[in-house]
mmCIF file with all atom_site columns, C-alpha atoms in Angstrom:
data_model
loop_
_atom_site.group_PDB
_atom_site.id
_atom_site.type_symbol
_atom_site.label_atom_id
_atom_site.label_alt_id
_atom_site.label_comp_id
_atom_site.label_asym_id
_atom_site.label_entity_id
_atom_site.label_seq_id
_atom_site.pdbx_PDB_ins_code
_atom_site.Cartn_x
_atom_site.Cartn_y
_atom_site.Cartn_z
_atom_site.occupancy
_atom_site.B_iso_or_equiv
_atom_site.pdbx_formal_charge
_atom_site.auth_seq_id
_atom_site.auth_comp_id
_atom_site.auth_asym_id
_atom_site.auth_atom_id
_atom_site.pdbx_PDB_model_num
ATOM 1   C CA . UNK C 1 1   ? 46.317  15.212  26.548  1.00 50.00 ? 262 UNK C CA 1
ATOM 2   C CA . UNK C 1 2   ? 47.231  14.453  22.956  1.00 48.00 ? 263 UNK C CA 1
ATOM 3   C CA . UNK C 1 3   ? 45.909  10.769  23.103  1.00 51.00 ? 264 UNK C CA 1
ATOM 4   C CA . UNK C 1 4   ? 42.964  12.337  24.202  1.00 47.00 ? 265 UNK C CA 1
ATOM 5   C CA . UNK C 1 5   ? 42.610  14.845  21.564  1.00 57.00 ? 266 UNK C CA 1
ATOM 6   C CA . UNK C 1 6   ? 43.687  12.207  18.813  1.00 58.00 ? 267 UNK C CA 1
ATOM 7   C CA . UNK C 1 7   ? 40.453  9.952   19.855  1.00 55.00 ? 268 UNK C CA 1
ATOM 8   C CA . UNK C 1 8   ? 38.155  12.443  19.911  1.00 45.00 ? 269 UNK C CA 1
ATOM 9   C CA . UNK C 1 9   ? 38.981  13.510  16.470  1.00 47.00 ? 270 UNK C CA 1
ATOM 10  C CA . UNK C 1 10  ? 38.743  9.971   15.365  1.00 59.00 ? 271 UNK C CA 1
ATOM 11  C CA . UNK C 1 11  ? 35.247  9.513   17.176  1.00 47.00 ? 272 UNK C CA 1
ATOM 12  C CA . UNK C 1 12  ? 34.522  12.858  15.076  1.00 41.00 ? 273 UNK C CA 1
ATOM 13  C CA . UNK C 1 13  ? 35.630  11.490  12.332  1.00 53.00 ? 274 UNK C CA 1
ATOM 14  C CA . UNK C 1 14  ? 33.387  7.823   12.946  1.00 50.00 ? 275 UNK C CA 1
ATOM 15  C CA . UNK C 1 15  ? 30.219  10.094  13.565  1.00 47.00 ? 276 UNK C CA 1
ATOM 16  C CA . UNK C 1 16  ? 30.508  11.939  10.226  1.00 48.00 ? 277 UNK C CA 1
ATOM 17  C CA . UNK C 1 17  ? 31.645  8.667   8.624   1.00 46.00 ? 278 UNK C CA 1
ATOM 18  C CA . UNK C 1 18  ? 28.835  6.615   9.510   1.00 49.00 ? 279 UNK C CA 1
ATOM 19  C CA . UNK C 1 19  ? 26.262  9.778   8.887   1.00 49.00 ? 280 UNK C CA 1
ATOM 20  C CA . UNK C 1 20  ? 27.232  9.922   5.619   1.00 48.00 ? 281 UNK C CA 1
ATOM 21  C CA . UNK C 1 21  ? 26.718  6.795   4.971   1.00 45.00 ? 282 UNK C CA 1
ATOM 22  C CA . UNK C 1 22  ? 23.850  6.836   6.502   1.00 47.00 ? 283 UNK C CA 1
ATOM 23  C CA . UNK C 1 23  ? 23.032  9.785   4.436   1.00 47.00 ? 284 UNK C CA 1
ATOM 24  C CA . UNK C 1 24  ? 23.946  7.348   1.414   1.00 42.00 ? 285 UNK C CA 1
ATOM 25  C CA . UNK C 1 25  ? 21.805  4.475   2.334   1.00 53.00 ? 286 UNK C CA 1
ATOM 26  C CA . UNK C 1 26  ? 18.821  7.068   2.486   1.00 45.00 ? 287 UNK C CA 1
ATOM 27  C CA . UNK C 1 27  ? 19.154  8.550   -0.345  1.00 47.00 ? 288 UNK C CA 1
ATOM 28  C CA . UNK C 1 28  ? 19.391  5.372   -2.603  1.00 43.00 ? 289 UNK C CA 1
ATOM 29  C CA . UNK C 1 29  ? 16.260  4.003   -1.210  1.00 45.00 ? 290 UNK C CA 1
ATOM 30  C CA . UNK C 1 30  ? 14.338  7.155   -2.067  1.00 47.00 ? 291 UNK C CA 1
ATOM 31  C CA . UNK C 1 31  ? 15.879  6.903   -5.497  1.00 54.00 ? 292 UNK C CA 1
ATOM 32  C CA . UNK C 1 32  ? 14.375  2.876   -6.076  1.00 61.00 ? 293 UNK C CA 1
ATOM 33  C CA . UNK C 1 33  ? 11.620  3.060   -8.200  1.00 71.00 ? 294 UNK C CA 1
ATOM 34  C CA . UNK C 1 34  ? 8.527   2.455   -7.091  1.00 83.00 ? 295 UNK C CA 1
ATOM 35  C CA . UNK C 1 35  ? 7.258   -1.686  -8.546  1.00 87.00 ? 296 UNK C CA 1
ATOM 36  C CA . UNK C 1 36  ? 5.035   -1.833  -11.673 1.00 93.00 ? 297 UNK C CA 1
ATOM 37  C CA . UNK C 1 37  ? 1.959   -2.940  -11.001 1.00 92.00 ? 298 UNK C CA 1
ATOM 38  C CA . UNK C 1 38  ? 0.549   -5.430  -14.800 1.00 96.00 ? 299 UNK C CA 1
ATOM 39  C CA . UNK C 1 39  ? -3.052  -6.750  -14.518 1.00 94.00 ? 300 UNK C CA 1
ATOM 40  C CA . UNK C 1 40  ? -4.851  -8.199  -17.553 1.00 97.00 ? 301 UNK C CA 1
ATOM 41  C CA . UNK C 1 41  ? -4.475  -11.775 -19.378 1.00 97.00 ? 302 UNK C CA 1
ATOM 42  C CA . UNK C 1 42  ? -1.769  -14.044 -20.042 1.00 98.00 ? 303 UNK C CA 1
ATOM 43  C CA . UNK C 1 43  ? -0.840  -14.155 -23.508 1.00 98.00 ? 304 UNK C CA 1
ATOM 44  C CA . UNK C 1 44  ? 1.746   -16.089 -23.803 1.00 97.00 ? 305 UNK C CA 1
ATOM 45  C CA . UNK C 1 45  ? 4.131   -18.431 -21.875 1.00 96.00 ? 306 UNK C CA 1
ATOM 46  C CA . UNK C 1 46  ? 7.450   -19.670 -23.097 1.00 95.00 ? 307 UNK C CA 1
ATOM 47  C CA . UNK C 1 47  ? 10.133  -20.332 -21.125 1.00 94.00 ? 308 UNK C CA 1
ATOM 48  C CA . UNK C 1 48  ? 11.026  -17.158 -18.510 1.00 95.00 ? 309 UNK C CA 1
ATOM 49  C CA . UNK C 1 49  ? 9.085   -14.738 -20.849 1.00 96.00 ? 310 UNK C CA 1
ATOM 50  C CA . UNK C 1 50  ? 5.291   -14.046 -19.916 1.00 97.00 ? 311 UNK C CA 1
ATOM 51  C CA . UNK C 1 51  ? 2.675   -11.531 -22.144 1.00 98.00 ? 312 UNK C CA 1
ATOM 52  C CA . UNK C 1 52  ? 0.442   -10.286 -20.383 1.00 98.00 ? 313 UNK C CA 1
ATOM 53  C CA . UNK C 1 53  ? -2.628  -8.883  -22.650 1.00 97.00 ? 314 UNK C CA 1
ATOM 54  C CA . UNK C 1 54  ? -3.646  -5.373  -21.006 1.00 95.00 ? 315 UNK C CA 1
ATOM 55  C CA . UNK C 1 55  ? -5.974  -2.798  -21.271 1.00 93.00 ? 316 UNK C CA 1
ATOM 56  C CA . UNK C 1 56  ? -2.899  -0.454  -22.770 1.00 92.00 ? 317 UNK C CA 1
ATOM 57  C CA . UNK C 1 57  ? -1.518  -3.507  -25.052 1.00 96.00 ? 318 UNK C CA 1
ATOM 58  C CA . UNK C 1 58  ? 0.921   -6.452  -24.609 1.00 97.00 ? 319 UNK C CA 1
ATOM 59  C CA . UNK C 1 59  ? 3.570   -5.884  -21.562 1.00 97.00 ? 320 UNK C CA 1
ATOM 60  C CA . UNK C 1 60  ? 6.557   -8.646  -21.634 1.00 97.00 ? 321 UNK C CA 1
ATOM 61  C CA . UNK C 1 61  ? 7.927   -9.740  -18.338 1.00 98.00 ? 322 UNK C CA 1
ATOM 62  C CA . UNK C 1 62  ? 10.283  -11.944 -16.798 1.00 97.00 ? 323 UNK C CA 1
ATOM 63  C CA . UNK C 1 63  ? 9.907   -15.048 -14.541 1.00 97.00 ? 324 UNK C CA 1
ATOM 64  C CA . UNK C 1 64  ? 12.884  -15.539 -12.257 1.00 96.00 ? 325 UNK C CA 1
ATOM 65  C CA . UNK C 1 65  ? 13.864  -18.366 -9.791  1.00 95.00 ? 326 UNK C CA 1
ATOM 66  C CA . UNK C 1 66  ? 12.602  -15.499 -7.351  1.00 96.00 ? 327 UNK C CA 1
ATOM 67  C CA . UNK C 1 67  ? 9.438   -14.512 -8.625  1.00 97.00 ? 328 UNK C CA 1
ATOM 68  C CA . UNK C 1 68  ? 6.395   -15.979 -6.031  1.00 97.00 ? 329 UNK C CA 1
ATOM 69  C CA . UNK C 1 69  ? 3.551   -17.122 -7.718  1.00 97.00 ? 330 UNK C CA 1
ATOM 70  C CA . UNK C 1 70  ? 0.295   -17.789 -5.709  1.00 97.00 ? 331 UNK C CA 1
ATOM 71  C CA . UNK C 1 71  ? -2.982  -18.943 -6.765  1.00 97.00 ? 332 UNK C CA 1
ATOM 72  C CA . UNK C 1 72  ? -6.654  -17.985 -6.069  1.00 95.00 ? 333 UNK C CA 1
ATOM 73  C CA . UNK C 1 73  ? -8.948  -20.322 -4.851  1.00 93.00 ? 334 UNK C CA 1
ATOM 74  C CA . UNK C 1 74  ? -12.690 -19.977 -3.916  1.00 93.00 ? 335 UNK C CA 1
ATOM 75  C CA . UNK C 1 75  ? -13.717 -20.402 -0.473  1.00 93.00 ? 336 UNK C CA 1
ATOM 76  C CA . UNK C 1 76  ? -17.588 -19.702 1.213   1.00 90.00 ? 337 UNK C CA 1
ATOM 77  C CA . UNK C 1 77  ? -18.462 -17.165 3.136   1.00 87.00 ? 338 UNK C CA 1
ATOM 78  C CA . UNK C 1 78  ? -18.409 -19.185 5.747   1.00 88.00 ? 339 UNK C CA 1
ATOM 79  C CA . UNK C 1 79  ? -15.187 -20.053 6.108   1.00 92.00 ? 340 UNK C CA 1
ATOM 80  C CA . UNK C 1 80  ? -14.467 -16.620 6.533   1.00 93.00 ? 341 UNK C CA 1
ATOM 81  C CA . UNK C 1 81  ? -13.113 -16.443 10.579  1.00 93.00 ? 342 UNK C CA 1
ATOM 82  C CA . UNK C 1 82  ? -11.359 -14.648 13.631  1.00 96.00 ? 343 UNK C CA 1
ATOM 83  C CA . UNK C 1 83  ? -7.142  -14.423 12.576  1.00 96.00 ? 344 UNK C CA 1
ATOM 84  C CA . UNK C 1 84  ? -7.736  -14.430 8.833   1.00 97.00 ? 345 UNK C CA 1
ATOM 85  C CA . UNK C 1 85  ? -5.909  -11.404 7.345   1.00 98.00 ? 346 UNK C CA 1
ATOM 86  C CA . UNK C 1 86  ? -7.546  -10.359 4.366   1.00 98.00 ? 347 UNK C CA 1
ATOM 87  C CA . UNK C 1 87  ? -8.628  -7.588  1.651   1.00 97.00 ? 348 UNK C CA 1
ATOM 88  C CA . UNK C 1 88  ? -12.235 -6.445  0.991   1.00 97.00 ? 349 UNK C CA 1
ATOM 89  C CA . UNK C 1 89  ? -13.701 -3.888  -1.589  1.00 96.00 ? 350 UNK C CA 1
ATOM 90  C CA . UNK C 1 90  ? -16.645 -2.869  -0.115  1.00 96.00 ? 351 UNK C CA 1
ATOM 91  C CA . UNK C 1 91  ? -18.836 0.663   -0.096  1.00 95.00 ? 352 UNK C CA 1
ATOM 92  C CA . UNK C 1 92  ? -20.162 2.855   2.952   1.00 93.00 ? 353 UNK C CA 1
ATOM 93  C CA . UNK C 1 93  ? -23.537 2.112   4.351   1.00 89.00 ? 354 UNK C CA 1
ATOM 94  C CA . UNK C 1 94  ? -25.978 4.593   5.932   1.00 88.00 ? 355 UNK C CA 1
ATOM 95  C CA . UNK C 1 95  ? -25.567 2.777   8.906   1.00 86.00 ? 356 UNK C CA 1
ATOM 96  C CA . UNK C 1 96  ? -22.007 3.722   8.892   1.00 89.00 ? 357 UNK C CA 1
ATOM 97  C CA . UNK C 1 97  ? -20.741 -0.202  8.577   1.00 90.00 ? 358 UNK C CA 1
ATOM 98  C CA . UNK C 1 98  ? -19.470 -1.163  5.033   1.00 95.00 ? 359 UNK C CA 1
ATOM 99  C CA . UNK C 1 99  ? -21.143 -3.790  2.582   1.00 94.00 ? 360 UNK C CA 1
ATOM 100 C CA . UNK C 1 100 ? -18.737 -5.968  0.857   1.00 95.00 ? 361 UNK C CA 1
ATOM 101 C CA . UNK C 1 101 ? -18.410 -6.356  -2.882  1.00 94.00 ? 362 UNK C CA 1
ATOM 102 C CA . UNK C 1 102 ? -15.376 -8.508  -3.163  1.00 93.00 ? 363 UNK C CA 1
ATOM 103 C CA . UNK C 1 103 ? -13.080 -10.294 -0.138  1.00 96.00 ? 364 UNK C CA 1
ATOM 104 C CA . UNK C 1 104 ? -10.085 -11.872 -0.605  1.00 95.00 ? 365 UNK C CA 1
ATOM 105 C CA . UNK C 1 105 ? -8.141  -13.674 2.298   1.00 97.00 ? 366 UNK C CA 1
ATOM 106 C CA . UNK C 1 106 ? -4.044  -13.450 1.857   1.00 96.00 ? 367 UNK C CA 1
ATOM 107 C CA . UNK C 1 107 ? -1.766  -16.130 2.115   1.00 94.00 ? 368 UNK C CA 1
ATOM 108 C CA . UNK C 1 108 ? 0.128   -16.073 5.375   1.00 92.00 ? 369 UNK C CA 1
ATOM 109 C CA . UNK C 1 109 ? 3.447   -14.871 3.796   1.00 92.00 ? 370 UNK C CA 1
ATOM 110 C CA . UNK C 1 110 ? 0.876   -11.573 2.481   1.00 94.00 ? 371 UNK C CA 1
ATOM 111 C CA . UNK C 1 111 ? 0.031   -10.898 6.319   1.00 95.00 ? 372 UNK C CA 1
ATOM 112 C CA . UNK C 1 112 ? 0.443   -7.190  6.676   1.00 95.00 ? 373 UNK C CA 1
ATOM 113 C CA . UNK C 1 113 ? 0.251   -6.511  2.896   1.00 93.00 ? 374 UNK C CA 1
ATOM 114 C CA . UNK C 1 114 ? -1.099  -3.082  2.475   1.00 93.00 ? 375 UNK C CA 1
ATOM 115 C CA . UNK C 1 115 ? -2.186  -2.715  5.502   1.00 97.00 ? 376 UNK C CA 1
ATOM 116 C CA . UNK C 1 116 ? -5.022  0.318   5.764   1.00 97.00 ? 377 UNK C CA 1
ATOM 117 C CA . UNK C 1 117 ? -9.002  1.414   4.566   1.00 96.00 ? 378 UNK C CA 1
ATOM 118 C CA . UNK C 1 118 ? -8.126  3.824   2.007   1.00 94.00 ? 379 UNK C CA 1
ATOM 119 C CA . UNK C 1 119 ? -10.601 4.962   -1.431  1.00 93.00 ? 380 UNK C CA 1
ATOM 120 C CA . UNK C 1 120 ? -10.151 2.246   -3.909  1.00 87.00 ? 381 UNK C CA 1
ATOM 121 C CA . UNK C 1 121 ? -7.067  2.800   -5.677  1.00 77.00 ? 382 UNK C CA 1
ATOM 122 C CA . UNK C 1 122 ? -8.635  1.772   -9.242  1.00 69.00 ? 383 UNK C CA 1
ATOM 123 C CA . UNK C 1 123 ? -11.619 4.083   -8.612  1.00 71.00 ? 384 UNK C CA 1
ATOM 124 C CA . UNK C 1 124 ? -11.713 6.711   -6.206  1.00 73.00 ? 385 UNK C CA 1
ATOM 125 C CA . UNK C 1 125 ? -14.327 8.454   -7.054  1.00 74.00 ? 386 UNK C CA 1
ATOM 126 C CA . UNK C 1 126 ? -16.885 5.277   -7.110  1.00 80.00 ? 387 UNK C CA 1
ATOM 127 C CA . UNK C 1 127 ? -16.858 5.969   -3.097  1.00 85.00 ? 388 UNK C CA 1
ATOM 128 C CA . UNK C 1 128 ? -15.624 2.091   -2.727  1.00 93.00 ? 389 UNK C CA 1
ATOM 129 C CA . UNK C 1 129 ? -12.743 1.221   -0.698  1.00 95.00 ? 390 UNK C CA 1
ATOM 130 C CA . UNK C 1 130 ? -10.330 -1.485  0.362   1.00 96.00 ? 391 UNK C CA 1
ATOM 131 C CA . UNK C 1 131 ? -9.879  -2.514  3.628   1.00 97.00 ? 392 UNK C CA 1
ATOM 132 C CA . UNK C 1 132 ? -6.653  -4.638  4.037   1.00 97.00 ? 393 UNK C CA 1
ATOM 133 C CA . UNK C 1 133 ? -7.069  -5.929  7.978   1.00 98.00 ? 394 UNK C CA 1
ATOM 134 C CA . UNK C 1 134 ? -7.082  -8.702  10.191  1.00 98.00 ? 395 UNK C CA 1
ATOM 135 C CA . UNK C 1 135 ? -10.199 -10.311 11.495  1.00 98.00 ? 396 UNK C CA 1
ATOM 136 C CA . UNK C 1 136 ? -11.138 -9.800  15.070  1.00 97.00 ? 397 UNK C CA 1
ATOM 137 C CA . UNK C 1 137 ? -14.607 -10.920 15.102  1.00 96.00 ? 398 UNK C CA 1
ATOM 138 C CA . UNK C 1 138 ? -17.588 -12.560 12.993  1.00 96.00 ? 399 UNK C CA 1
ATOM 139 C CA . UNK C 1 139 ? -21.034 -12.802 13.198  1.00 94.00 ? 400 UNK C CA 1
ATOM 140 C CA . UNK C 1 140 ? -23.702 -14.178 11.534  1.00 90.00 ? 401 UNK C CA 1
ATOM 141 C CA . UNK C 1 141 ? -26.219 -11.491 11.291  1.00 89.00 ? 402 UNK C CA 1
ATOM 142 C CA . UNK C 1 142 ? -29.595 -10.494 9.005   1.00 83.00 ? 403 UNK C CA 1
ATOM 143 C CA . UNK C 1 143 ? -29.475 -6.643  7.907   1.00 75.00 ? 404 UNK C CA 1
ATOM 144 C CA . UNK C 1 144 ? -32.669 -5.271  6.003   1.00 72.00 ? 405 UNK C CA 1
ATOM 145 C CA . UNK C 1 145 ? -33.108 -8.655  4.976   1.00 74.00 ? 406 UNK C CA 1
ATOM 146 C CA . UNK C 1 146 ? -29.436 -9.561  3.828   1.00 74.00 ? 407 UNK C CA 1
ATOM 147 C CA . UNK C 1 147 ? -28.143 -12.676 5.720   1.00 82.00 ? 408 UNK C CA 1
ATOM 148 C CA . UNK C 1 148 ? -24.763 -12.727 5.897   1.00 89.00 ? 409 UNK C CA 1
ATOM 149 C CA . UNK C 1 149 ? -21.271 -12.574 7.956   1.00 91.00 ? 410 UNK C CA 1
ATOM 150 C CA . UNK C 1 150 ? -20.316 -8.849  10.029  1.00 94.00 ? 411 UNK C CA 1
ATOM 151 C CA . UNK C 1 151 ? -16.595 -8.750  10.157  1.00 96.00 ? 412 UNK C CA 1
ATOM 152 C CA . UNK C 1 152 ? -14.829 -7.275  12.474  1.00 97.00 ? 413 UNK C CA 1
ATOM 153 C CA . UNK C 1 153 ? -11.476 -5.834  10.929  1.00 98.00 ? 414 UNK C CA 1
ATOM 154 C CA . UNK C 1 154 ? -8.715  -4.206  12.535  1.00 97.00 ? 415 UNK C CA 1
ATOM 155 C CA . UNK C 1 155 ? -6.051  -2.531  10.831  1.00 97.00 ? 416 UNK C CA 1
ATOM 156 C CA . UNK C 1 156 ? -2.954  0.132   12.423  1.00 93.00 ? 417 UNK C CA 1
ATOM 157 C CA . UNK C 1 157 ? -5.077  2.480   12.341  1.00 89.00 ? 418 UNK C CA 1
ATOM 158 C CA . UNK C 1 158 ? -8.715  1.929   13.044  1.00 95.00 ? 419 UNK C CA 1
ATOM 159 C CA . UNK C 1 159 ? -11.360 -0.214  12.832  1.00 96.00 ? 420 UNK C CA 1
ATOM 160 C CA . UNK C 1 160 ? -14.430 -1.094  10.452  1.00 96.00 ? 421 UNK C CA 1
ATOM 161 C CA . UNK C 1 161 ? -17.264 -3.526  10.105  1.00 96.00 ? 422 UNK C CA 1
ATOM 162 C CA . UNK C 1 162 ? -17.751 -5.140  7.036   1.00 96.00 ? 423 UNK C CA 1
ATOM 163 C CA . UNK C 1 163 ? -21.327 -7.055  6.007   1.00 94.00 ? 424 UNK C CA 1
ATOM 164 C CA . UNK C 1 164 ? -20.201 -10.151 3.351   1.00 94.00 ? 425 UNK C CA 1
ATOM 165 C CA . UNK C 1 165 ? -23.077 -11.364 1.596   1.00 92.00 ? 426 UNK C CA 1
ATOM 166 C CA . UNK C 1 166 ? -23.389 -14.572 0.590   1.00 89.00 ? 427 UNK C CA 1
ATOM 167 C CA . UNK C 1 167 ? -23.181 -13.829 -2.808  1.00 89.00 ? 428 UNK C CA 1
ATOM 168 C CA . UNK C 1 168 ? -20.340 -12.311 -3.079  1.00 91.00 ? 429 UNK C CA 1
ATOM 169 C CA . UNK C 1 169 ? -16.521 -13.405 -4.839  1.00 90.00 ? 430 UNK C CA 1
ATOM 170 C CA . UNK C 1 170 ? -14.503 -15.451 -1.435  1.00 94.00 ? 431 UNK C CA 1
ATOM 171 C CA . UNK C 1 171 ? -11.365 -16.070 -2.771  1.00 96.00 ? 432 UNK C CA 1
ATOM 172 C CA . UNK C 1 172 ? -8.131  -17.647 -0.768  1.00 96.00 ? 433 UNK C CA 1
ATOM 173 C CA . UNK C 1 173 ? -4.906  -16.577 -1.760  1.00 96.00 ? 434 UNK C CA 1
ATOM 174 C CA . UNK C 1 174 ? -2.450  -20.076 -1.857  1.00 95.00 ? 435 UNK C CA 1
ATOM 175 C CA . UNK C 1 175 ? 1.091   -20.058 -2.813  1.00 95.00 ? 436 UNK C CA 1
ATOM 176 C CA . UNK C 1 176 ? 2.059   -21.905 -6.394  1.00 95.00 ? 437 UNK C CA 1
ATOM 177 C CA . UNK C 1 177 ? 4.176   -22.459 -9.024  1.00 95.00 ? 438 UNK C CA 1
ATOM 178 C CA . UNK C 1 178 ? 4.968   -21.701 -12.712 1.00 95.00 ? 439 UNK C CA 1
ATOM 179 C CA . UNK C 1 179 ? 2.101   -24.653 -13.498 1.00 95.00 ? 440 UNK C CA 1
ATOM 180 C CA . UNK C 1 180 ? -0.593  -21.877 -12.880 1.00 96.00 ? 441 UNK C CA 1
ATOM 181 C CA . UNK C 1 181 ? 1.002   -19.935 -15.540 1.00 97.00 ? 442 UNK C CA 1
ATOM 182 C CA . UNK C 1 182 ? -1.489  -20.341 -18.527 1.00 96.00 ? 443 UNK C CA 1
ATOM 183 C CA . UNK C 1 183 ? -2.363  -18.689 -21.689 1.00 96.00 ? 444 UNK C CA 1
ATOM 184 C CA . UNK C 1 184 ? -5.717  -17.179 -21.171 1.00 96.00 ? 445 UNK C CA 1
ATOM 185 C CA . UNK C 1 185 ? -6.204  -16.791 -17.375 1.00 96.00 ? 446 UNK C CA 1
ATOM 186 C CA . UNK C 1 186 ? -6.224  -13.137 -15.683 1.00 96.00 ? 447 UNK C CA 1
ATOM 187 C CA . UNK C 1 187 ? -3.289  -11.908 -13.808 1.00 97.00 ? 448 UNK C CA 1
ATOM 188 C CA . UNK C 1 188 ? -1.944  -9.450  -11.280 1.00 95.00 ? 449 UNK C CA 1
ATOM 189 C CA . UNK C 1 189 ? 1.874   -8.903  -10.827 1.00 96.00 ? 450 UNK C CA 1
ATOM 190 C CA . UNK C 1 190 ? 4.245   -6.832  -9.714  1.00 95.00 ? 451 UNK C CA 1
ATOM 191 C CA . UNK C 1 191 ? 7.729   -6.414  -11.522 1.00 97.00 ? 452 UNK C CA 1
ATOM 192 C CA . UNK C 1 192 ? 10.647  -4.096  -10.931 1.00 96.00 ? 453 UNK C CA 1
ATOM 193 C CA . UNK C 1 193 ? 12.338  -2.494  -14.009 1.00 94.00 ? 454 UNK C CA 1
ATOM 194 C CA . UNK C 1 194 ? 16.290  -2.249  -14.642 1.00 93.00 ? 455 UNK C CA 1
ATOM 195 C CA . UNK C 1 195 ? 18.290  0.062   -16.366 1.00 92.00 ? 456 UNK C CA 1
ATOM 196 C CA . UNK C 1 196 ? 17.340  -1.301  -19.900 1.00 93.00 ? 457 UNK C CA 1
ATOM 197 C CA . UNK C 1 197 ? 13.661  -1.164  -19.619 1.00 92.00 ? 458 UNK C CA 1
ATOM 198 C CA . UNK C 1 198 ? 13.411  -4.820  -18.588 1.00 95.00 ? 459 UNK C CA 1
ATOM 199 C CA . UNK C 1 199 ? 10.567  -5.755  -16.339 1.00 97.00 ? 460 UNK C CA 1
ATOM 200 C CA . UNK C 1 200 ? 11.331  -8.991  -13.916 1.00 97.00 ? 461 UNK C CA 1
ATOM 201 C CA . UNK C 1 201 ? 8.352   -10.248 -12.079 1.00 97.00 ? 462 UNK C CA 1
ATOM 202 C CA . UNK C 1 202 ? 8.543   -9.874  -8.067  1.00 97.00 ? 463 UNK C CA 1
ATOM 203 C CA . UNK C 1 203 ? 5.390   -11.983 -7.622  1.00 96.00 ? 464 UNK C CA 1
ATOM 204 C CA . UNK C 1 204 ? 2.237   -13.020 -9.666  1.00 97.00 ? 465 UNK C CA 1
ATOM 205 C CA . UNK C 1 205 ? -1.348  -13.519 -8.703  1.00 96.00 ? 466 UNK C CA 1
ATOM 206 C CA . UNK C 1 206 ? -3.194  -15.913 -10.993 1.00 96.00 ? 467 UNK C CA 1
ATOM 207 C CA . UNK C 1 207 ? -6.682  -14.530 -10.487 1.00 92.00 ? 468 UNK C CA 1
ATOM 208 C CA . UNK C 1 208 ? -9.958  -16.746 -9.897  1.00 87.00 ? 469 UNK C CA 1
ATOM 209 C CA . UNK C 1 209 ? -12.032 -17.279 -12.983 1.00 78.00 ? 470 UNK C CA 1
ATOM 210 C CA . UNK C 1 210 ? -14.828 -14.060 -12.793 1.00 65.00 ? 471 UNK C CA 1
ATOM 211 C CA . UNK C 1 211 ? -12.734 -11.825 -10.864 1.00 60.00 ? 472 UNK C CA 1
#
């Protein structure tokens, strides 16, 4: 009887163990900060230090042996098709299908990215969204005199129909290196801060010329 009683106080004393570590592990994840999000044009290159030229002044960051750098090339419409997983800004139509204003497909290590159709984070009250979805299906279709490709996306959640005309910014998201880095072309990046105010890039997104 007191083997018995001595292992259950140890499993007691596991249980609590590993919940408060647990406990531990929860509470430092809600405590990371969330990643800064930089858009606007590069500056400045020299060695791991990047300026990037925004809208709220210069912002230095740090390129690391980690940081993934892709590039954005231009595709057509066309070669928009079924397994593509990809991003679209695009507004509500009265037919209740969406008209794209902007697509851009991810590179296959993005798959998943953002996942959703959610009010466009930049400018919610413009009644544009992005769509971040697979591709089921697409057709070739003429609406009110607009020719161009209805995509079927499917996200978690739901499911919309997009109209890309053929006029439109296709962009192709490829995976690069610090060669695309240039003084003078627009990027997007994500960086996480440390303790001294330090922001290292995560990953960069050399933008396609007009976007």
């Amino acid at each position: 009887m007191k083997h018995l009683t001595e292992n259950v106080v140890r499993c007691l004393m596991l249980l609590a163990a590993s919940g408060s570590l647990l406990i531990l592990r929860a509470s430092l994840a809600s405590e990371q900060p969330a990643p800064t999000q930089v858009r606007g044009a590069i500056a400045l290159v020299k060695d791991q230090d990047l300026i990037v030229a925004t809208s709220a002044g210069d912002v230095r960051v740090i390129v690391t042996d980690k940081t993934v750098i892709r590039g954005e090339v231009a595709i057509k419409f066309s070669e928009i098709t079924p397994g593509m997983y990809l991003g679209t800004t695009a507004t509500k139509q009265p037919d209740g299908n969406f008209l794209a204003s902007e697509v851009h497909v991810f590179s296959e290590d993005q798959r998943g990215t953002g996942e959703g159709h959610r009010p466009l984070g930049s400018a919610p009250e413009s009644g544009a969204t992005m769509t971040n979805a697979n591709v089921e299906r697409v057709e070739d279709v003429a609406v009110k005199d607009i020719k161009g490709r209805l995509m079927s996306l499917k996200y978690k959640d739901g499911e919309v129909k997009v109209l890309v005309p053929p006029d439109i910014p296709v962009v192709k998201r490829v995976l690069g290196d610090r060669s695309l880095l240039k003084a003078g072309t627009e990027v997007s990046l994500q960086a996480s801060r440390s303790a001294d105010g330090t922001l290292s890039a995560t990953q960069i997104t050399v933008r396609a010329a007009g976007r």
